[in-house]
PDB file of C-alpha atoms in Angstrom:
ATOM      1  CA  UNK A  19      18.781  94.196  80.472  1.00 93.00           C
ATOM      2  CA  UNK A  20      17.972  96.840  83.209  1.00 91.00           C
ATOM      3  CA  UNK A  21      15.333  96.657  86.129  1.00 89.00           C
ATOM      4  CA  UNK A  22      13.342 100.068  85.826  1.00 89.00           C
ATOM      5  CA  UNK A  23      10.841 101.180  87.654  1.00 85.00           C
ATOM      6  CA  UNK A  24       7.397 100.181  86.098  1.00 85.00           C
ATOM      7  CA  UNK A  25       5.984 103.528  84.686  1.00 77.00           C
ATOM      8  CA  UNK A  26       2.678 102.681  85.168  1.00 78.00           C
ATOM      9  CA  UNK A  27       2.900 102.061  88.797  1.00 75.00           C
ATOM     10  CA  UNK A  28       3.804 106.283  89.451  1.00 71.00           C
ATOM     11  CA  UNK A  29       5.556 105.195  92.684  1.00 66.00           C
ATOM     12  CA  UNK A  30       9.104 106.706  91.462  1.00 73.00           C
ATOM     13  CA  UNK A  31      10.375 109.236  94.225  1.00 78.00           C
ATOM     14  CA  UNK A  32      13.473 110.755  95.337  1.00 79.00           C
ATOM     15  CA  UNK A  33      15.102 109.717  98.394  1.00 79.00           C
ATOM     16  CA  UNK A  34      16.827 112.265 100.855  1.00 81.00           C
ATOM     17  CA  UNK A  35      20.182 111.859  98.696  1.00 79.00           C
ATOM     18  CA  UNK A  36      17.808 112.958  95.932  1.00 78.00           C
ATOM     19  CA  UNK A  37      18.568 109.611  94.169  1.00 79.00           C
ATOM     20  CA  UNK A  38      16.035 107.520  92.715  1.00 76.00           C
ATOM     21  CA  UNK A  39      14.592 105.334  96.406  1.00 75.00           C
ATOM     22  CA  UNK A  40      13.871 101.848  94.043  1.00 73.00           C
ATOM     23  CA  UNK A  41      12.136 100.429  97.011  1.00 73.00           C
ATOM     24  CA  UNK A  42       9.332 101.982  96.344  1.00 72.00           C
ATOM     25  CA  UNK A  43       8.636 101.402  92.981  1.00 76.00           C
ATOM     26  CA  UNK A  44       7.640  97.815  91.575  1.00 83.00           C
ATOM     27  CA  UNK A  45      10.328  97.235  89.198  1.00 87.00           C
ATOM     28  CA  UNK A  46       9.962  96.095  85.274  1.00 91.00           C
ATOM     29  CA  UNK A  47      12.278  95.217  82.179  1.00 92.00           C
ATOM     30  CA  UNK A  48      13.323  98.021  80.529  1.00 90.00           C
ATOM     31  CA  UNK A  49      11.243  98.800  77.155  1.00 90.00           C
ATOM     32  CA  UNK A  50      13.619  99.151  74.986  1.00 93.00           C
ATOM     33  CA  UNK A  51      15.308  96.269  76.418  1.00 94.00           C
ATOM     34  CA  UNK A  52      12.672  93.916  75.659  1.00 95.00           C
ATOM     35  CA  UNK A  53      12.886  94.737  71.674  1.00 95.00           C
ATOM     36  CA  UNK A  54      16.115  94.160  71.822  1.00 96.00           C
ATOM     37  CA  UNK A  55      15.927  90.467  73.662  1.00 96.00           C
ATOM     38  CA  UNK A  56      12.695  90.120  70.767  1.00 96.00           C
ATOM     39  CA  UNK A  57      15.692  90.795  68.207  1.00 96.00           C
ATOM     40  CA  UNK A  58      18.271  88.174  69.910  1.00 96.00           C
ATOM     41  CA  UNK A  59      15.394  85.298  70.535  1.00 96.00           C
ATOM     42  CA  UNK A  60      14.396  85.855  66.590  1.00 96.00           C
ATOM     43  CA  UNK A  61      18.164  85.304  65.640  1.00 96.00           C
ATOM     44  CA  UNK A  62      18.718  82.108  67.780  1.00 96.00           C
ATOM     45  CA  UNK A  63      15.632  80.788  66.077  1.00 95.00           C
ATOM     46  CA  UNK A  64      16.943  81.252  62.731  1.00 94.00           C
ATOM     47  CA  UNK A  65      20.715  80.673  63.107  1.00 94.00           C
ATOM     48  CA  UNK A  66      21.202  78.660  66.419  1.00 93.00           C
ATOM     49  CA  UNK A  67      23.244  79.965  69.793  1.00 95.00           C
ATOM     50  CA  UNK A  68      22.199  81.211  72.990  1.00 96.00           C
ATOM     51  CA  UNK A  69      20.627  84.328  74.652  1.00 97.00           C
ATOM     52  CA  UNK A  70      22.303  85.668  77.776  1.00 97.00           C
ATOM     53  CA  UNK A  71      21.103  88.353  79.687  1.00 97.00           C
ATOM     54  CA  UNK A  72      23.394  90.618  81.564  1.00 97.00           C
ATOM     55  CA  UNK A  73      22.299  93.323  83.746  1.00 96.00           C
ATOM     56  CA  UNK A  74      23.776  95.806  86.699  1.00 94.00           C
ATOM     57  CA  UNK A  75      21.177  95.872  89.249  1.00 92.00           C
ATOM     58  CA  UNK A  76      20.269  95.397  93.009  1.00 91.00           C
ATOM     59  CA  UNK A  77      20.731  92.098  94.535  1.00 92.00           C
ATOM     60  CA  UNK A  78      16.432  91.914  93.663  1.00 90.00           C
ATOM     61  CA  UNK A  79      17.106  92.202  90.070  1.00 91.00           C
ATOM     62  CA  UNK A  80      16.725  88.292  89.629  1.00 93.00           C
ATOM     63  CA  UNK A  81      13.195  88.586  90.276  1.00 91.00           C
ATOM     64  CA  UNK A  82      12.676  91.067  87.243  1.00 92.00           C
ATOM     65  CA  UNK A  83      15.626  89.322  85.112  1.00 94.00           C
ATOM     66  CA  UNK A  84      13.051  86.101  85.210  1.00 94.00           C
ATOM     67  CA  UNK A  85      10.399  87.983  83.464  1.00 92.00           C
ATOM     68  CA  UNK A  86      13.272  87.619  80.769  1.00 93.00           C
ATOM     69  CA  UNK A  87      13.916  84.200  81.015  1.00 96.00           C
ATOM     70  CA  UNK A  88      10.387  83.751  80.752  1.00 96.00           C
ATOM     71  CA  UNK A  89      10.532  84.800  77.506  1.00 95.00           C
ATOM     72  CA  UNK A  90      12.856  82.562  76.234  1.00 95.00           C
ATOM     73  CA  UNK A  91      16.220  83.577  77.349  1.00 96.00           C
ATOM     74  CA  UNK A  92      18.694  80.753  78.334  1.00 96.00           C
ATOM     75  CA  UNK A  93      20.741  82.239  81.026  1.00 96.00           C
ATOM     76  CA  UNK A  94      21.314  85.610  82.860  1.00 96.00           C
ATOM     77  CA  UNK A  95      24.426  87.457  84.620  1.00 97.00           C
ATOM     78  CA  UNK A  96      23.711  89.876  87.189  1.00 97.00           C
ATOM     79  CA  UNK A  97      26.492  92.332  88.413  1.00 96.00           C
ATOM     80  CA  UNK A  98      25.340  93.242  91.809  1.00 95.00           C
ATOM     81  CA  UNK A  99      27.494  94.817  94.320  1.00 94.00           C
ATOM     82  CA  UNK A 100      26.769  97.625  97.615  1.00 93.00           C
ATOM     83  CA  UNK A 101      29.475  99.751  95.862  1.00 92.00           C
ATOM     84  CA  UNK A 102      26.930 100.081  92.634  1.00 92.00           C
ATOM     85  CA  UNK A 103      24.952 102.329  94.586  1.00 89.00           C
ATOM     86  CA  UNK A 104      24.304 105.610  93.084  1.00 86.00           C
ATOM     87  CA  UNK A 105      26.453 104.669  89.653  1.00 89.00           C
ATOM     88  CA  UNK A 106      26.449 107.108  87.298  1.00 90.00           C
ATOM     89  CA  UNK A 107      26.344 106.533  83.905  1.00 91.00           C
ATOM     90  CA  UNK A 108      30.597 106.264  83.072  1.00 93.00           C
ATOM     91  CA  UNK A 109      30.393 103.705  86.157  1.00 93.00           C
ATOM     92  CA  UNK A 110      27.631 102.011  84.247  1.00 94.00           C
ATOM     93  CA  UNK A 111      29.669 101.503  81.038  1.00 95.00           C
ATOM     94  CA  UNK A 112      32.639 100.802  83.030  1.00 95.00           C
ATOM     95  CA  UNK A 113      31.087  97.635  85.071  1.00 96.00           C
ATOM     96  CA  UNK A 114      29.248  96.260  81.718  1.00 96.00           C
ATOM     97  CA  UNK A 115      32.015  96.329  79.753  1.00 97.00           C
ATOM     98  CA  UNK A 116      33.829  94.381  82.025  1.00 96.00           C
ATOM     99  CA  UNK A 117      31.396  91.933  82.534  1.00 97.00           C
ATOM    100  CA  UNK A 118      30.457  91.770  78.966  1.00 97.00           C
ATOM    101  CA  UNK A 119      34.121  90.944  78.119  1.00 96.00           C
ATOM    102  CA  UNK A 120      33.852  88.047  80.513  1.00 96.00           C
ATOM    103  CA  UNK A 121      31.679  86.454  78.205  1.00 96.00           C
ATOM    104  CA  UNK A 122      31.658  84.592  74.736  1.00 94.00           C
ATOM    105  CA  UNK A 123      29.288  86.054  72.165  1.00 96.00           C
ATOM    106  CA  UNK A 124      28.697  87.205  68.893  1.00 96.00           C
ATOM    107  CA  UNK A 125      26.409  89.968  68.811  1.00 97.00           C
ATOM    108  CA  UNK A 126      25.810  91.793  72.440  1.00 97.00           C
ATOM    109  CA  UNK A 127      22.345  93.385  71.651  1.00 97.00           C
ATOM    110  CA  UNK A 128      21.153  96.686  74.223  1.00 95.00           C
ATOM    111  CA  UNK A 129      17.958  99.209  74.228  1.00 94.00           C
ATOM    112  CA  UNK A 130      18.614 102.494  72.817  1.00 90.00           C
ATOM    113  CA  UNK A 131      17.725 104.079  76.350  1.00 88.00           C
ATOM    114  CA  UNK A 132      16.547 103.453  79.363  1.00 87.00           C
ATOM    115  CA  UNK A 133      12.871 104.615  81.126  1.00 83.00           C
ATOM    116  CA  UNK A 134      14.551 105.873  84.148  1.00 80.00           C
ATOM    117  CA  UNK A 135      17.527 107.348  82.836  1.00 78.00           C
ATOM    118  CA  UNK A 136      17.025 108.281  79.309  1.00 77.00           C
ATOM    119  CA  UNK A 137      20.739 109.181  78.425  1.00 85.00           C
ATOM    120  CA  UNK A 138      20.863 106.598  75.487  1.00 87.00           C
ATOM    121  CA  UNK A 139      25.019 106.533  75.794  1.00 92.00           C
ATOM    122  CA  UNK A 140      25.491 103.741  77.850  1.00 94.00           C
ATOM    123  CA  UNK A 141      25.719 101.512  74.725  1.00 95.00           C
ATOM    124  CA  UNK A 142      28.402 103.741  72.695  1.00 95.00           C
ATOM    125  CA  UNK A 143      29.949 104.026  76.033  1.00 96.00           C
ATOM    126  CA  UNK A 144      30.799  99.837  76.312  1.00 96.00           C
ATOM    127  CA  UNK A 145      31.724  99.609  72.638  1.00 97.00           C
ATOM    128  CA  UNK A 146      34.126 102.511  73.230  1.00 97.00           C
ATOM    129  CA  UNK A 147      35.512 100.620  76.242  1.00 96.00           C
ATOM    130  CA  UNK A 148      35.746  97.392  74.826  1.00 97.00           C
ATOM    131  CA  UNK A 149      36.884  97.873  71.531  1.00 97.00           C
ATOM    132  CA  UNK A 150      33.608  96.549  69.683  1.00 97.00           C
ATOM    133  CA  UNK A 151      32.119  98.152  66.484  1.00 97.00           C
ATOM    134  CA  UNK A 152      28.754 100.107  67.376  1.00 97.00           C
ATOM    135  CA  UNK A 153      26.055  99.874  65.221  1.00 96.00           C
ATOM    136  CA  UNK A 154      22.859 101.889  66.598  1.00 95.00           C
ATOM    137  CA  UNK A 155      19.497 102.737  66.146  1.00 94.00           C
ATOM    138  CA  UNK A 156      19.305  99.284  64.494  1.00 95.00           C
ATOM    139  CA  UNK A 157      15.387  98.644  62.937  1.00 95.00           C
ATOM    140  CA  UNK A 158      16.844  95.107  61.161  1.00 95.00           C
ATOM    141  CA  UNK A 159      19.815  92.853  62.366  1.00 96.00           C
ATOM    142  CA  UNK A 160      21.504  90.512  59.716  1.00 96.00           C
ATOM    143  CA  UNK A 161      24.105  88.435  60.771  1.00 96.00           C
ATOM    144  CA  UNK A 162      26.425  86.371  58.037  1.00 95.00           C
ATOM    145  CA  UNK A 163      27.827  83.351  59.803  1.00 91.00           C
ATOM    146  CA  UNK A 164      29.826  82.888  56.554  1.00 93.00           C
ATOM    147  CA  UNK A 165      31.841  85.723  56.508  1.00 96.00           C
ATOM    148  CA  UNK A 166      31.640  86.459  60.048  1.00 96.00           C
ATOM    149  CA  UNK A 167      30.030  90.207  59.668  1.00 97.00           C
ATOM    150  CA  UNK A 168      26.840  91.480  60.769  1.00 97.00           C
ATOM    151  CA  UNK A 169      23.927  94.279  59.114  1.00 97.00           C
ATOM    152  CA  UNK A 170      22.081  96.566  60.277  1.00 96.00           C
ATOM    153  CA  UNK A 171      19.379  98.861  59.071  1.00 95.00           C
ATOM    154  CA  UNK A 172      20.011 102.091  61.167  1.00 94.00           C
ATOM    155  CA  UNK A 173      17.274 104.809  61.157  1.00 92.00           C
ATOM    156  CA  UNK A 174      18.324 108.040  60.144  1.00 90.00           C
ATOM    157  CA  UNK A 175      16.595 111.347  59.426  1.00 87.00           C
ATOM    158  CA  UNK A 176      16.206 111.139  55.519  1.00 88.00           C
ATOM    159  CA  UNK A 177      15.633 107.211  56.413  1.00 90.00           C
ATOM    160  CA  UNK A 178      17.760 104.510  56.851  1.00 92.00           C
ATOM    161  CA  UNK A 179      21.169 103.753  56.543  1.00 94.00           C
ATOM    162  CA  UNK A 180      23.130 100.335  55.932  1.00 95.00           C
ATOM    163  CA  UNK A 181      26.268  99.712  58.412  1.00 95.00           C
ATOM    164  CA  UNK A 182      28.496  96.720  58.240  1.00 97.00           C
ATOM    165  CA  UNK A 183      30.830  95.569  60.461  1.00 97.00           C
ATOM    166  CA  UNK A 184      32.795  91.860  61.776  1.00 97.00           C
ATOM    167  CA  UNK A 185      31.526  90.212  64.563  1.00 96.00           C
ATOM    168  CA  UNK A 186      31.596  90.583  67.490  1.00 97.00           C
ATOM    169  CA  UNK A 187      29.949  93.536  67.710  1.00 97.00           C
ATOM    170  CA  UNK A 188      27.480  95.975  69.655  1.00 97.00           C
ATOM    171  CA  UNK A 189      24.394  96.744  68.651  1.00 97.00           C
ATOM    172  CA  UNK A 190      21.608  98.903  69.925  1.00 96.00           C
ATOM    173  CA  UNK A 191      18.036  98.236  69.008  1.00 93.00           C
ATOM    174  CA  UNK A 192      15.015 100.211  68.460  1.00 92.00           C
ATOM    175  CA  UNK A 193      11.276  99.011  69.094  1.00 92.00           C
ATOM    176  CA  UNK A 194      11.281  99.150  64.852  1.00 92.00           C
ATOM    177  CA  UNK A 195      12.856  95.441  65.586  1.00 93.00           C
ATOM    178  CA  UNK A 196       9.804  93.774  66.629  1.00 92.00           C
ATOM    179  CA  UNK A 197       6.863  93.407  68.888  1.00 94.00           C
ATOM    180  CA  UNK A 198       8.282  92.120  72.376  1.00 94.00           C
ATOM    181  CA  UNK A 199       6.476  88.357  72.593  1.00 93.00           C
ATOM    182  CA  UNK A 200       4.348  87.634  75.811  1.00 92.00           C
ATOM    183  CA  UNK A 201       5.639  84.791  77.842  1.00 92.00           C
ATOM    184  CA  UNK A 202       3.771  81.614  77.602  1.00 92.00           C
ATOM    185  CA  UNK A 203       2.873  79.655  80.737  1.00 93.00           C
ATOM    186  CA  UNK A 204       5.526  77.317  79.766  1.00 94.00           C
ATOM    187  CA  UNK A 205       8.684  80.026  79.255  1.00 94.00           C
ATOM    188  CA  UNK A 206       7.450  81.238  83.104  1.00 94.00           C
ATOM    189  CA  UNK A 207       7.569  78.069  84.471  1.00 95.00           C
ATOM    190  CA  UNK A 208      11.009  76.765  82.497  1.00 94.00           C
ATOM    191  CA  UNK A 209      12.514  80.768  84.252  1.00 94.00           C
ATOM    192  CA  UNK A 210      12.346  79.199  87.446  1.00 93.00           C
ATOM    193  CA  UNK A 211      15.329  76.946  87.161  1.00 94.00           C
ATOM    194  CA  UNK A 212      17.129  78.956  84.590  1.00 96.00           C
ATOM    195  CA  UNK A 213      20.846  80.057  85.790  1.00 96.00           C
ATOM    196  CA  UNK A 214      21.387  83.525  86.777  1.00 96.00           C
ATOM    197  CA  UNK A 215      25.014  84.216  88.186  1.00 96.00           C
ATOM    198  CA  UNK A 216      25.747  87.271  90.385  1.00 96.00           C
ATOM    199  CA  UNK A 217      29.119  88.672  90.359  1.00 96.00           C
ATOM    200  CA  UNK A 218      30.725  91.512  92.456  1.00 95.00           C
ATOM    201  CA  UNK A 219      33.212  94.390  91.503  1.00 95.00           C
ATOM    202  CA  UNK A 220      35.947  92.168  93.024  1.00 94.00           C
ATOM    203  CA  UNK A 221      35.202  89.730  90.665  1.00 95.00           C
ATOM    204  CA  UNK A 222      35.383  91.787  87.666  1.00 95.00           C
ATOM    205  CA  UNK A 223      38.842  93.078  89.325  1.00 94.00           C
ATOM    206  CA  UNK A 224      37.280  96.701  89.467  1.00 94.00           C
ATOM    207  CA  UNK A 225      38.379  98.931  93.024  1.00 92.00           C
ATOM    208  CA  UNK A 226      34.734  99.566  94.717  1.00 90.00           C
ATOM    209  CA  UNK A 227      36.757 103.226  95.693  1.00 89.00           C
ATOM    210  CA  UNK A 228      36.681 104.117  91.561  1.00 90.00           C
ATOM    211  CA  UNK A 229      32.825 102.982  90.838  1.00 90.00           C
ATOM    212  CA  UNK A 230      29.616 104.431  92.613  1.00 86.00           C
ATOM    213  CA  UNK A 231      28.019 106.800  93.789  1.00 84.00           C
ATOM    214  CA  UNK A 232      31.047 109.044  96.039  1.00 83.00           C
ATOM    215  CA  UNK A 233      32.607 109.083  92.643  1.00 89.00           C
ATOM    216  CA  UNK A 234      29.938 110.162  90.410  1.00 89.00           C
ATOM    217  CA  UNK A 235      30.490 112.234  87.643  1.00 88.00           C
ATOM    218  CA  UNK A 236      26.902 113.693  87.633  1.00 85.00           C
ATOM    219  CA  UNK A 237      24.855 114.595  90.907  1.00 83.00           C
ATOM    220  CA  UNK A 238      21.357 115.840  91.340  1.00 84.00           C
ATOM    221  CA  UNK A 239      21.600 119.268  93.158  1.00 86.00           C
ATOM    222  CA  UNK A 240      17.833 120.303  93.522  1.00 87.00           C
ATOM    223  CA  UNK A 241      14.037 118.503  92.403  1.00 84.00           C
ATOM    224  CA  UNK A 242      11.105 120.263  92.600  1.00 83.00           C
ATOM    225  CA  UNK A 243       7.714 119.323  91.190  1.00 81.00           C
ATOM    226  CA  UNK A 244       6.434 121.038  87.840  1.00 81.00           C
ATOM    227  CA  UNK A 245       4.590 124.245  87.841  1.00 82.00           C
ATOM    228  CA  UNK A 246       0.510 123.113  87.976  1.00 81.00           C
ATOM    229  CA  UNK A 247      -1.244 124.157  84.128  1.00 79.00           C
ATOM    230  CA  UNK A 248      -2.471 127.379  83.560  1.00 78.00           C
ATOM    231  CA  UNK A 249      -6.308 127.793  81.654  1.00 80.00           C
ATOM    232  CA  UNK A 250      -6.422 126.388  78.512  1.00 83.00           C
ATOM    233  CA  UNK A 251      -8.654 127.144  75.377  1.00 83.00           C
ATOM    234  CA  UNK A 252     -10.026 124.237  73.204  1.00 87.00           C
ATOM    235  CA  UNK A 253     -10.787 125.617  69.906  1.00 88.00           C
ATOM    236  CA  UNK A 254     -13.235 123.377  68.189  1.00 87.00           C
ATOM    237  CA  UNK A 255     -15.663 123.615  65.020  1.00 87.00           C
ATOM    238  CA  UNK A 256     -15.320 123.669  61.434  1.00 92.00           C
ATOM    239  CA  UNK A 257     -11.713 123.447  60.270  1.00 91.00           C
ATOM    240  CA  UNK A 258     -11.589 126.674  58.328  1.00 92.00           C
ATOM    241  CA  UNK A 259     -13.003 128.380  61.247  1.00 92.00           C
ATOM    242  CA  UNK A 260     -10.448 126.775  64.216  1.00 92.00           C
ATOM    243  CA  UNK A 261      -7.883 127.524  61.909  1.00 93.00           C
ATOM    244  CA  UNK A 262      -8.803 130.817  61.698  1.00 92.00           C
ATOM    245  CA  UNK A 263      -9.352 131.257  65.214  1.00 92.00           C
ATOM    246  CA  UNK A 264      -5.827 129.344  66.141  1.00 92.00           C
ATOM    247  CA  UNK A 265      -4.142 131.929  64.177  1.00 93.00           C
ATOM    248  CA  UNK A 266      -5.528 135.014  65.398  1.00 92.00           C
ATOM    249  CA  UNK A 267      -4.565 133.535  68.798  1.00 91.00           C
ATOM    250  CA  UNK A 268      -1.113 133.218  68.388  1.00 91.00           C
ATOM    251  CA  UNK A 269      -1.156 137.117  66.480  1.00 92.00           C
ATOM    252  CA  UNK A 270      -2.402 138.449  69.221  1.00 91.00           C
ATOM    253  CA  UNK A 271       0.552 137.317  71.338  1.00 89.00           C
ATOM    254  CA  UNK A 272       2.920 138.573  68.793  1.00 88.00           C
ATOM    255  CA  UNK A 273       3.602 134.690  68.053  1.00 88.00           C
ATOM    256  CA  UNK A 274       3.610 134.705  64.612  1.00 89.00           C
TER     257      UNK A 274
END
């Protein structure tokens, strides 16, 4: 679960380092993040188990993490650390797959992408690094507690496809799993004495030197602001006649 700036708020801007300056910007869960915690709270309520949230954030993340809870997650785990800083997306993967193999699950469930980043490899990235079979783009989870394997309905471009594979396993979700529940005034009140545990690099016995942002494998060189719109033509009136219209337009500049 990732803290992202809320895109509604439009306070994202680029500090002097031309990173992202998250002070500014009130921070949210992640979309996609929230279909996939839907997902995991729908599967605890038919088979049983626990939802843990574990996220890779500034030491403020809690704050955002308890929207989470809110929602009916049990517990969260927060890997927060000054090195983090500027973490590119390999760190990412590196510092979640450690922390994720800290922990005792059956299914570790993750958005697709993120708002802020939008690389949507940070999943296949952890299952790579922790040995887990990767099942994306799920729409439908089914897990088999008798034979131990899990389902999933991945979207594809002709449609769907069916993947199998033995728990545990990585899976990331699509907002095809479900509308995100709001949190009642009960779930908000219960988040304030849920458990969330930070943890540092040293406790995930990763070197601070190896993970950051002075070892980044990507780095913004330049940001500028888009080019304002030129005049535009609205071509309105009967269909036959916009249609007509539309395609002498694009004739005239040689576009079709």
């Amino acid at each position: 679960m990732k803290p992202v700036p809320d895109p509604a708020a439009g306070a994202e801007r680029l500090g002097p380092d031309l990173r992202l300056d998250r002070a500014l910007a009130p921070t949210v869960v992640n979309g996609n993040d929230e279909y996939a915690l839907e997902a995991a709270l729908r599967l605890v309520e038919s088979h049983g188990g626990e939802v843990t949230l574990l996220s890779m954030a500034p030491p403020s993340a809690p704050e955002t993490m308890r929207k989470a809870l809110a929602m009916g997650a049990h517990r969260g785990v927060l890997v927060t650390d000054p090195a983090l800083a500027g973490s590119c997306t390999l760190s990412t993967m590196r510092v979640l797959a450690a922390a994720l193999q800290t922990l005792s699950f059956d299914l570790a469930l993750a958005g697709v992408d993120t708002s802020d980043g939008q690389s949507g490899v940070v999943p296949a990235g952890i299952a790579t690094l922790t040995g887990l079979p990767f099942l994306s783009y799920a729409t439908r989870i089914e897990p088999d507690e008798a034979t131990g394997r899990v389902r999933v309905r991945r979207i594809s471009h002709s449609g769907y496809d069916l993947l199998e594979a033995p728990m545990p396993a990585l899976v990331s979700g699509t907002q095809a799993l479900g509308e995100p529940r709001y949190p009642t005034l009960k779930g908000i009140m219960a988040a304030r004495s849920k458990e969330i545990v930070s943890i540092s690099l040293a406790d995930l016995g990763l070197d601070p030197g190896t993970i950051g942002g002075a070892t980044a494998s990507t780095r913004v060189l330049a940001a500028r602001s888009p080019s304002s719109r030129g005049a535009t033509r609205v071509v309105s009136g009967p269909p036959t006649q916009s249609a007509r219209e539309l395609v002498d337009f694009l004739a005239d500049r040689r576009l079709i």
